PDB file of C-alpha atoms in Angstrom:
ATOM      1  CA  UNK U 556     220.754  14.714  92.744  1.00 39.00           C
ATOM      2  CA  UNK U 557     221.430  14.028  96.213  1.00 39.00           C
ATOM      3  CA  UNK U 558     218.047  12.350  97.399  1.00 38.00           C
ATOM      4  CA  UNK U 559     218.853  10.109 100.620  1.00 40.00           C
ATOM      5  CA  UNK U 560     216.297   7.477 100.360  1.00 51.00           C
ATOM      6  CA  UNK U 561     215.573   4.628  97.574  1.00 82.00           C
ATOM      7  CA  UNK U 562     218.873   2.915  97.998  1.00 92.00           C
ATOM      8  CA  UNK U 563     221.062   5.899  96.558  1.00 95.00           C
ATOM      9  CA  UNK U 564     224.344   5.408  94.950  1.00 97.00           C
ATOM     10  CA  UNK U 565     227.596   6.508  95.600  1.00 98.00           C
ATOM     11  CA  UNK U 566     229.423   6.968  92.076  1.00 97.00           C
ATOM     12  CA  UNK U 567     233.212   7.598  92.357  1.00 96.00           C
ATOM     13  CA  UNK U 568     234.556   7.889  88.332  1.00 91.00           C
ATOM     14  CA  UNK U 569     237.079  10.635  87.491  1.00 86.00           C
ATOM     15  CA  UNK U 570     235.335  14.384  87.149  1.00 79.00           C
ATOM     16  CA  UNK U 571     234.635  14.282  82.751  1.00 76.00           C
ATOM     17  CA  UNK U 572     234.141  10.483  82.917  1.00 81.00           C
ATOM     18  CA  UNK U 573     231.032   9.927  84.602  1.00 86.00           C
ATOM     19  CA  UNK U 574     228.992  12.117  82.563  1.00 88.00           C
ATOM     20  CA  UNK U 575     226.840   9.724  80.808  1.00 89.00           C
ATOM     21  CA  UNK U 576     226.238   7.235  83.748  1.00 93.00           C
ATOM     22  CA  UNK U 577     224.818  10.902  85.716  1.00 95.00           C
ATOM     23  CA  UNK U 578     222.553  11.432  82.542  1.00 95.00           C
ATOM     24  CA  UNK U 579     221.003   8.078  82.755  1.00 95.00           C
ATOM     25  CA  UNK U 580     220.644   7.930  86.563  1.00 95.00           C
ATOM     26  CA  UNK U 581     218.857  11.591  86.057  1.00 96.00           C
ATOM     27  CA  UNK U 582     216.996  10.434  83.569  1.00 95.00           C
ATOM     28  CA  UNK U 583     215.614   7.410  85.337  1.00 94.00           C
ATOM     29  CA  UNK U 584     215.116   9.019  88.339  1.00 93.00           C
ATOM     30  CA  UNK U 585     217.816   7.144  90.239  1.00 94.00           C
ATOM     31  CA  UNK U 586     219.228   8.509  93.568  1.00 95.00           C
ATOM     32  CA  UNK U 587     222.880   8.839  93.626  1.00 96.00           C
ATOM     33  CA  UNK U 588     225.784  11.006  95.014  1.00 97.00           C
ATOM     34  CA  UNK U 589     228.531  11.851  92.782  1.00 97.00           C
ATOM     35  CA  UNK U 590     232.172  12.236  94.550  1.00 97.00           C
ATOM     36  CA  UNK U 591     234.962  12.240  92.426  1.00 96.00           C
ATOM     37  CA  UNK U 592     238.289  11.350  94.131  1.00 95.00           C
ATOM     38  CA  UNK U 593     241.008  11.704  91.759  1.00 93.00           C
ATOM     39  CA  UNK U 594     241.235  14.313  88.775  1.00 90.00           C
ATOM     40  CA  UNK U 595     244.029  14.261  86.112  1.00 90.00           C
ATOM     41  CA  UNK U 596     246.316  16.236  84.940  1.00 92.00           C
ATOM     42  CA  UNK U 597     248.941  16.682  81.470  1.00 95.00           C
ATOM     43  CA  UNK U 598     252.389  15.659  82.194  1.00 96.00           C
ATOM     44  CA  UNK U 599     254.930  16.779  79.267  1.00 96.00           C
ATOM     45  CA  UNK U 600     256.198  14.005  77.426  1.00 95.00           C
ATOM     46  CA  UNK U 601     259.800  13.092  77.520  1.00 90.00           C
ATOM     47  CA  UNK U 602     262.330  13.827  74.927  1.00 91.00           C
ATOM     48  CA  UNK U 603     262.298   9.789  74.130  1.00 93.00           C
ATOM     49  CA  UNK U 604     258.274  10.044  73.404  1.00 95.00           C
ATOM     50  CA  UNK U 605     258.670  10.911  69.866  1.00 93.00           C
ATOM     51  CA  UNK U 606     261.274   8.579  68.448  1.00 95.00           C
ATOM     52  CA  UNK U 607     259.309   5.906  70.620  1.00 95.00           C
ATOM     53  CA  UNK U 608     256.247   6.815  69.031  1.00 97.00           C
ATOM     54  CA  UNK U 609     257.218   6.670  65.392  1.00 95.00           C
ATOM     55  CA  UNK U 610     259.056   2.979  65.806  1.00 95.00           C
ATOM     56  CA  UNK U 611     256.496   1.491  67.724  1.00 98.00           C
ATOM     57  CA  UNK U 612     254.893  -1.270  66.325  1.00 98.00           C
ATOM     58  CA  UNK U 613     251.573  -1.086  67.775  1.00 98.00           C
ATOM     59  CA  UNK U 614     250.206   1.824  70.254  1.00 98.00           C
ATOM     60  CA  UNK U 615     247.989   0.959  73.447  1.00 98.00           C
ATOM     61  CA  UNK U 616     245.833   3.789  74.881  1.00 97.00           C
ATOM     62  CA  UNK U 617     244.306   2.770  78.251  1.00 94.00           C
ATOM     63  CA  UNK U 618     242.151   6.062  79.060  1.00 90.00           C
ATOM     64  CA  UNK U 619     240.608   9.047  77.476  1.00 90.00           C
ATOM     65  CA  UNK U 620     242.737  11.261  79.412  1.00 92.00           C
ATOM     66  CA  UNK U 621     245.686   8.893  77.713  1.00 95.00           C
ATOM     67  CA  UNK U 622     244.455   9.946  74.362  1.00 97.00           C
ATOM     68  CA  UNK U 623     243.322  13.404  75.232  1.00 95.00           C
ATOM     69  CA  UNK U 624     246.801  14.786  77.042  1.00 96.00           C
ATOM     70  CA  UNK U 625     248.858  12.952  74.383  1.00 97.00           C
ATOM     71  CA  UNK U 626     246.601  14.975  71.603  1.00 96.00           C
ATOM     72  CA  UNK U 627     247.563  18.178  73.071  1.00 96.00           C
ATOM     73  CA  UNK U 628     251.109  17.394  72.355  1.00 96.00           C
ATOM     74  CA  UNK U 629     251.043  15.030  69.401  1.00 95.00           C
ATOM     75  CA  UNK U 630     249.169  15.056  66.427  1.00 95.00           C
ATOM     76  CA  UNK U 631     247.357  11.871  66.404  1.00 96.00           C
ATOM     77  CA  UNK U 632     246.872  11.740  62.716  1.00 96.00           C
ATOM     78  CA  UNK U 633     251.152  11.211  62.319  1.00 95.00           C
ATOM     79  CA  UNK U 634     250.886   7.672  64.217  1.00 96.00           C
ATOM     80  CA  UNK U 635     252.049   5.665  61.372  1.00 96.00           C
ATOM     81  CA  UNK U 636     251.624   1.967  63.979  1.00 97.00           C
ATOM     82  CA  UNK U 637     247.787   0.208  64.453  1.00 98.00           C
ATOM     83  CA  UNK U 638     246.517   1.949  67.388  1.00 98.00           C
ATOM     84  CA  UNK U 639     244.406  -0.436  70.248  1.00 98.00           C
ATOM     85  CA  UNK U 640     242.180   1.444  73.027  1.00 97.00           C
ATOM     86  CA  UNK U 641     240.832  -0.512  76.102  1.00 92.00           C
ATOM     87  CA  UNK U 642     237.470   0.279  75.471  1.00 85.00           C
ATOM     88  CA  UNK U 643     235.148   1.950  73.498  1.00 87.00           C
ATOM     89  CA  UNK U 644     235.104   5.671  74.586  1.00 85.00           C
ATOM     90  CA  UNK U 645     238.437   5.859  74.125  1.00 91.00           C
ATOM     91  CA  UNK U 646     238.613   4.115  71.182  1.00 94.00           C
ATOM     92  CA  UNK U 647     236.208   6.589  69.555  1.00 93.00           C
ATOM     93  CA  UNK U 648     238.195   9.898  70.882  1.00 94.00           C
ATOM     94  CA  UNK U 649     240.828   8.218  69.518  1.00 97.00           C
ATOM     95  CA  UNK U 650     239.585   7.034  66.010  1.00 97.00           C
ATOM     96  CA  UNK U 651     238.402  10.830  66.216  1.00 96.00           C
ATOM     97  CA  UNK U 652     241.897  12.314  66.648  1.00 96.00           C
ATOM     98  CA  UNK U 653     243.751   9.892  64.258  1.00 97.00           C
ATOM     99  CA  UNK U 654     241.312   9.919  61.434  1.00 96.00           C
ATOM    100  CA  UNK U 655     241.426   5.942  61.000  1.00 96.00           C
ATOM    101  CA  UNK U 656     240.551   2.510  62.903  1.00 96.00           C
ATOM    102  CA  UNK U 657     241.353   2.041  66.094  1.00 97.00           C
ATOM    103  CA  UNK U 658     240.488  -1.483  67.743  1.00 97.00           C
ATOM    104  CA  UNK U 659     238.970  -1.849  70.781  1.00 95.00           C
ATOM    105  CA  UNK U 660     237.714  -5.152  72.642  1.00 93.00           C
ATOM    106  CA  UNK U 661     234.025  -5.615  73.629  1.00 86.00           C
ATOM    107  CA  UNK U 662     235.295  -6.564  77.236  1.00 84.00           C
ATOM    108  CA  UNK U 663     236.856  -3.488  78.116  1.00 79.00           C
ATOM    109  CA  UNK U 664     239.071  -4.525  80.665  1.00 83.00           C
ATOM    110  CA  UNK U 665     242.779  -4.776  80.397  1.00 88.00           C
ATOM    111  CA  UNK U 666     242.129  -9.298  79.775  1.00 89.00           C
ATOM    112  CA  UNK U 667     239.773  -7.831  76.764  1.00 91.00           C
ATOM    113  CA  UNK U 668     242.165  -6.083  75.411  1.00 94.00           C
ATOM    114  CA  UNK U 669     244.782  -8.551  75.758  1.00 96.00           C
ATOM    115  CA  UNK U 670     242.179 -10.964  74.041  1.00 96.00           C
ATOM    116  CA  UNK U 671     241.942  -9.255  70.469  1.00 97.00           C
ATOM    117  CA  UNK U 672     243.558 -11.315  68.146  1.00 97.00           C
ATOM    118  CA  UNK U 673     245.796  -8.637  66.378  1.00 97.00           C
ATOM    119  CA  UNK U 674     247.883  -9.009  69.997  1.00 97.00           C
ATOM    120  CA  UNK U 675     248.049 -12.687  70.206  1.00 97.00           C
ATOM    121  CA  UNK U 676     251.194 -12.982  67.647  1.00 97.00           C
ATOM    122  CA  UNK U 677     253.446  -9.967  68.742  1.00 97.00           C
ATOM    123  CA  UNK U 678     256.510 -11.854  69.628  1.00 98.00           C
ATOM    124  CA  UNK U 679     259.798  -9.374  68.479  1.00 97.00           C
ATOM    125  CA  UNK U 680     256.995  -6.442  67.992  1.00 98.00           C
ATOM    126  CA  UNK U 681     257.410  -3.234  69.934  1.00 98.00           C
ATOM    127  CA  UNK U 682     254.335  -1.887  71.751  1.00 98.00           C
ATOM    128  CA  UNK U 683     253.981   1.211  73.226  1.00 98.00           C
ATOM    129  CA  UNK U 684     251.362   1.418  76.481  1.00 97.00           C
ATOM    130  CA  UNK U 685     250.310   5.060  76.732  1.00 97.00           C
ATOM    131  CA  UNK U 686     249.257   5.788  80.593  1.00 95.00           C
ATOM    132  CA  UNK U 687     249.196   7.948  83.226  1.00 92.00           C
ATOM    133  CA  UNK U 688     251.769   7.529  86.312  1.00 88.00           C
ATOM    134  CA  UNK U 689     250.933   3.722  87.006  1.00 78.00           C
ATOM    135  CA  UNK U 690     248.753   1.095  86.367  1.00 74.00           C
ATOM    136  CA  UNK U 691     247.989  -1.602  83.816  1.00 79.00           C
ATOM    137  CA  UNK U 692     250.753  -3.800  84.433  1.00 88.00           C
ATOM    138  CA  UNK U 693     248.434  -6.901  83.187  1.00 91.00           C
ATOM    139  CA  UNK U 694     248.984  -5.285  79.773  1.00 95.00           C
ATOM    140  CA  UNK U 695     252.470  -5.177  79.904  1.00 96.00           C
ATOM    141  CA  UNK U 696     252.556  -8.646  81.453  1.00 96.00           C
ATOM    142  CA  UNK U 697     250.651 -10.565  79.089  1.00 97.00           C
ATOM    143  CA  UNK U 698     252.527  -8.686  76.173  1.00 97.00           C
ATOM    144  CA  UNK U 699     256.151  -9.610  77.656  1.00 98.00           C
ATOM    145  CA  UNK U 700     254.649 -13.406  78.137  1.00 97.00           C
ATOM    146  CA  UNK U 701     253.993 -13.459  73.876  1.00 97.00           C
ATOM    147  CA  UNK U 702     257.411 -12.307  73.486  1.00 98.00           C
ATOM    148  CA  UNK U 703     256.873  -8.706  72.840  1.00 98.00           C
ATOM    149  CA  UNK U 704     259.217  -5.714  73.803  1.00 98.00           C
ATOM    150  CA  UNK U 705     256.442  -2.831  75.523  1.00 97.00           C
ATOM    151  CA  UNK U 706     257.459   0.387  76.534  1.00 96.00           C
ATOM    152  CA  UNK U 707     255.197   2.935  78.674  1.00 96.00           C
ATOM    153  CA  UNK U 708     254.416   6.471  77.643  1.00 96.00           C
ATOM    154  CA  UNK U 709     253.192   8.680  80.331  1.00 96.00           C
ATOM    155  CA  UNK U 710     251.026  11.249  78.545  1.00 96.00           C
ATOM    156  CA  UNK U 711     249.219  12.234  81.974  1.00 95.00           C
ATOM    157  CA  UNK U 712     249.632  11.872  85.544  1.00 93.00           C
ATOM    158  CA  UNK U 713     246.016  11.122  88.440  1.00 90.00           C
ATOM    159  CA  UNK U 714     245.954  13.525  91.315  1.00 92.00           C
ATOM    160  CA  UNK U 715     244.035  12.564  94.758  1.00 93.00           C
ATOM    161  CA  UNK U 716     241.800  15.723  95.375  1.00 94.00           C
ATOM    162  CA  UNK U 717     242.276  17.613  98.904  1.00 95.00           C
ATOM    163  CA  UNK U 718     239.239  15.719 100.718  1.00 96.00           C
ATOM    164  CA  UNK U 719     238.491  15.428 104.131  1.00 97.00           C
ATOM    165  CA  UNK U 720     237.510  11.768 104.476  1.00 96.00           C
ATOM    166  CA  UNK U 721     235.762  12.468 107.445  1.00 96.00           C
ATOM    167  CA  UNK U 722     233.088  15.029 106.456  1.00 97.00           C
ATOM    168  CA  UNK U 723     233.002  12.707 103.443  1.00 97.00           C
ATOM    169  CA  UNK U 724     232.043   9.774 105.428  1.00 97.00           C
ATOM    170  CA  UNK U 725     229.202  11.550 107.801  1.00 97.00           C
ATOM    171  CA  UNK U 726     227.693  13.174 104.192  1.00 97.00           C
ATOM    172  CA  UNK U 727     227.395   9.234 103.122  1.00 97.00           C
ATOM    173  CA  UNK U 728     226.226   8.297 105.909  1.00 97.00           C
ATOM    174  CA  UNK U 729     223.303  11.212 105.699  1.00 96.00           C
ATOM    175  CA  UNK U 730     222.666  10.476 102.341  1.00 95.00           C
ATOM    176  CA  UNK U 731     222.337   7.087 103.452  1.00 95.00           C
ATOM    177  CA  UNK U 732     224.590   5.751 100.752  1.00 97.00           C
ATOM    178  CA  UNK U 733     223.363   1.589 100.056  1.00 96.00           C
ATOM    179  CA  UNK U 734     226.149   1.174  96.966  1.00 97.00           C
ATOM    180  CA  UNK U 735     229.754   2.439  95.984  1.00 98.00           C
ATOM    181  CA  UNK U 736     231.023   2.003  92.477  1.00 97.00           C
ATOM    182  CA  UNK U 737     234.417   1.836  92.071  1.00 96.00           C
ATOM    183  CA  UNK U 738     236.074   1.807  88.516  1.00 92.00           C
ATOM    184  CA  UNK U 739     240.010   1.291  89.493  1.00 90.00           C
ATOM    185  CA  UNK U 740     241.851  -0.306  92.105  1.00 91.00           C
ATOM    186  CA  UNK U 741     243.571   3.082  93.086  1.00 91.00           C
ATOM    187  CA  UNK U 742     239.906   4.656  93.447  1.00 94.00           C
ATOM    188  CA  UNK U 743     239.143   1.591  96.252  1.00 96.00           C
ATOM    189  CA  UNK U 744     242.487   1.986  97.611  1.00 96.00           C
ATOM    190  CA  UNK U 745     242.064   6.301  98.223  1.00 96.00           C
ATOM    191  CA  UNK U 746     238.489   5.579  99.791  1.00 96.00           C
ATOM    192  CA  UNK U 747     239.977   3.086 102.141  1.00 97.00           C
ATOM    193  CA  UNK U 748     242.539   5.623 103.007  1.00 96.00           C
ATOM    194  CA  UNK U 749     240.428   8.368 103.258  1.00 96.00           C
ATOM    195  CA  UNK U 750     238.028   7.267 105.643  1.00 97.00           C
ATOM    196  CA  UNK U 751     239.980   6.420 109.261  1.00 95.00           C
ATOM    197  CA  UNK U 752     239.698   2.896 110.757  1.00 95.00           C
ATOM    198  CA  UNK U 753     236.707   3.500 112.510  1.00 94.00           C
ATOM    199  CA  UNK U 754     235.191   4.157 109.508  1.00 96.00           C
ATOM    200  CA  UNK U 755     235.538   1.101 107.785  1.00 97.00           C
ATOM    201  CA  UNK U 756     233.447  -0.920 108.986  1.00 97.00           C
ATOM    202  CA  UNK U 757     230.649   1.241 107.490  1.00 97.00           C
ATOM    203  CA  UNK U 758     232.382   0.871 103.934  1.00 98.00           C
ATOM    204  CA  UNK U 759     232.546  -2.883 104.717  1.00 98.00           C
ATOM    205  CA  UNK U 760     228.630  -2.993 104.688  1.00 97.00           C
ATOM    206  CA  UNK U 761     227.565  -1.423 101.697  1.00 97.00           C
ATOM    207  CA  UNK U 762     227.135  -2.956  98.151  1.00 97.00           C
ATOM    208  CA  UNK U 763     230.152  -2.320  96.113  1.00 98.00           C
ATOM    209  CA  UNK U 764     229.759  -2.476  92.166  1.00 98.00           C
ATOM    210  CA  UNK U 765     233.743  -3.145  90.748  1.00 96.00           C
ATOM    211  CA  UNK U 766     234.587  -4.271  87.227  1.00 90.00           C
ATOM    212  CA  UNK U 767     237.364  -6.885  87.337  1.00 87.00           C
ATOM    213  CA  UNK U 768     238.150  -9.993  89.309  1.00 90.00           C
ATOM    214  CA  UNK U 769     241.452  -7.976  90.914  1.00 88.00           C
ATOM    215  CA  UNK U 770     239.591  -5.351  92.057  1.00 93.00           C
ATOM    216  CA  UNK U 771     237.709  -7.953  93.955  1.00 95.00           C
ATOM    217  CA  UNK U 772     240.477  -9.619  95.087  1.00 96.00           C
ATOM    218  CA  UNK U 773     241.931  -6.668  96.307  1.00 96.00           C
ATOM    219  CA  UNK U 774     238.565  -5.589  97.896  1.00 97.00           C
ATOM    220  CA  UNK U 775     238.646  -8.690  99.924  1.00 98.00           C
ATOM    221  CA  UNK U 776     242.005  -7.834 101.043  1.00 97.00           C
ATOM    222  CA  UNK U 777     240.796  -4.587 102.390  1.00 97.00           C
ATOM    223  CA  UNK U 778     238.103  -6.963 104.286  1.00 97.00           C
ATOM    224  CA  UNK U 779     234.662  -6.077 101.674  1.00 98.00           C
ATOM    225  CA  UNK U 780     233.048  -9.170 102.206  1.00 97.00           C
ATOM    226  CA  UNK U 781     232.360 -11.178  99.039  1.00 96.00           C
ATOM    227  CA  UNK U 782     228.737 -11.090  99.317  1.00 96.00           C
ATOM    228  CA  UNK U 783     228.729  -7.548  98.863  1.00 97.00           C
ATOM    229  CA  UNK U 784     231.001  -7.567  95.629  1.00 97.00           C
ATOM    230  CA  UNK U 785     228.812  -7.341  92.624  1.00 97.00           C
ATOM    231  CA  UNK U 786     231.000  -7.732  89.384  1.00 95.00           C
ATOM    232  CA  UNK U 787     229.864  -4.989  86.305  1.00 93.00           C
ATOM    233  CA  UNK U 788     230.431  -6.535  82.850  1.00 87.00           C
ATOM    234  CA  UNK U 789     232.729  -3.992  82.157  1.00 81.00           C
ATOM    235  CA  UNK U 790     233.633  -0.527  82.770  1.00 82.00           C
ATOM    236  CA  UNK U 791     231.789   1.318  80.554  1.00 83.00           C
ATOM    237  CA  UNK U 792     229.088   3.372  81.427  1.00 88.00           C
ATOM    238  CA  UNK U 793     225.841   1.334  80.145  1.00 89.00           C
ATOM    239  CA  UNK U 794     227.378  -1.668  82.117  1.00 90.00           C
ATOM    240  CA  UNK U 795     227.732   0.225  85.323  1.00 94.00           C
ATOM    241  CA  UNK U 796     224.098   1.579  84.950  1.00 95.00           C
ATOM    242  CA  UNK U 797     222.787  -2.370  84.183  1.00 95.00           C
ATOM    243  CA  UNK U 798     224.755  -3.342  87.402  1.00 96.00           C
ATOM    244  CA  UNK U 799     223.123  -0.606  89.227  1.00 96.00           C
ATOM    245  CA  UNK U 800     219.632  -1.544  88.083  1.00 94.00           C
ATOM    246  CA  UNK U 801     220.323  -5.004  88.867  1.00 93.00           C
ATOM    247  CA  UNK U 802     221.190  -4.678  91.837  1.00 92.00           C
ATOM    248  CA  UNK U 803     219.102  -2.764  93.056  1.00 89.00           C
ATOM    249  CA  UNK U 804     216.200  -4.789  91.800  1.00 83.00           C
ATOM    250  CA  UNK U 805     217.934  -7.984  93.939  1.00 75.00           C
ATOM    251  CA  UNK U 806     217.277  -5.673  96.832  1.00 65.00           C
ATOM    252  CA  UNK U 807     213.342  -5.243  96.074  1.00 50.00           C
ATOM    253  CA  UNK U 808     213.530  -1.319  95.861  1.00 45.00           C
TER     254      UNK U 808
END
């Protein structure tokens, strides 16, 4: 649905993780543009993954493509350590592949995660942070601060797509795009160097919808002003879709 009127929507999420959000914009009628910027890809663990794997004493998944890219390598349902997700989807993939609990915080956000209390004592405990090729260095932070030892397991790797920002930007500005949301800091980095200078100051007057105080903070950096950073609960899809709704009704469409 690309319908360029009624305050449409510019959703950004990773092609396979925006598929619910779509449903429920289809299904209420809402107009948005969907432009994926990054796409993932598998990257073959290294020969350290397995050993790392069976000694850890606790296993952090981040993404589904964390869960999904390690699955096609390991068998899930040999992880002797508790296994944590970030949020909920992946939780459930991962509960899915393992055949037992997973926990996953209701925030789901890197500080929710770092808020369930089977991480608060860890000191001496080895975690093991699987990722793709960066990111989440909260989690590792916050682990290190409580005295833990964390290791990172790169199961797969995020790939900018071959875009032309340009005919990017004049098909938002048809579509008379009102609202981006951005789920990662690298997504609001790659749009920012996409689009050329001259460009920006057409990204710095739409309504963005981000999910974490940093991503704000790095917005403003980029020069979003605050007033058009609206903060989703989380990252999940039924908070981005409440976020939408609300803000659209704040804008009396």
């Amino acid at each position: 649905m690309t319908v360029a009127s009624d305050w449409p929507v510019l959703i950004t999420r990773p092609a396979g993780k925006a598929d619910q959000l779509l449903a429920s914009l289809d299904e209420m009628q809402l107009p948005y543009l969907y432009q994926p910027l990054i796409t993932t890809q598998m990257v073959p663990l290294s020969g350290k993954a397995p050993s790392l794997l069976q000694q850890a004493d606790g296993i952090i998944f981040v993404s589904v493509s964390a869960v999904s890219c390690l699955q096609q390598q390991v068998d899930c349902r040999e992880l002797t350590a508790p296994l944590y997700a970030v949020g909920s989807t992946t939780g459930s993939l991962l509960q899915k592949c393992a055949g037992r609990e997973v926990l996953f915080p209701q925030d789901q956000r890197s500080e929710g995660l770092l808020a369930l209390p089977a991480l608060q004592d860890v000191a001496g405990k080895h975690l093991v942070v699987v990722r793709g090729n960066a990111g989440r260095e909260l989690i590792k932070r916050g682990l290190l601060e409580r005295g833990a030892k964390v290791s990172y397991l790169q199961s797969y790797k995020r790939v900018p797509l071959p875009l032309d920002g340009q005919s990017l930007l004049d098909q938002w500005r048809q579509q008379q795009i009102q609202c981006i949301v951005v789920t990662s800091n690298e997504i609001l980095q790659l749009l920012f160097q996409l689009i050329s200078a001259e460009g920006h100051s057409w990204l710095w007057s739409r309504q963005w919808i981000m999910v974490s105080p940093r991503m704000r903070d790095a917005a403003l950096e980029l020069g979003i002003p605050e007033q058009c950073i609206f903060l989703s609960a989380n990252a999940n899809d039924q908070a981005l879709l409440d976020s939408i709704c609300q803000l659209r009704g704040s804008r009396h469409v």
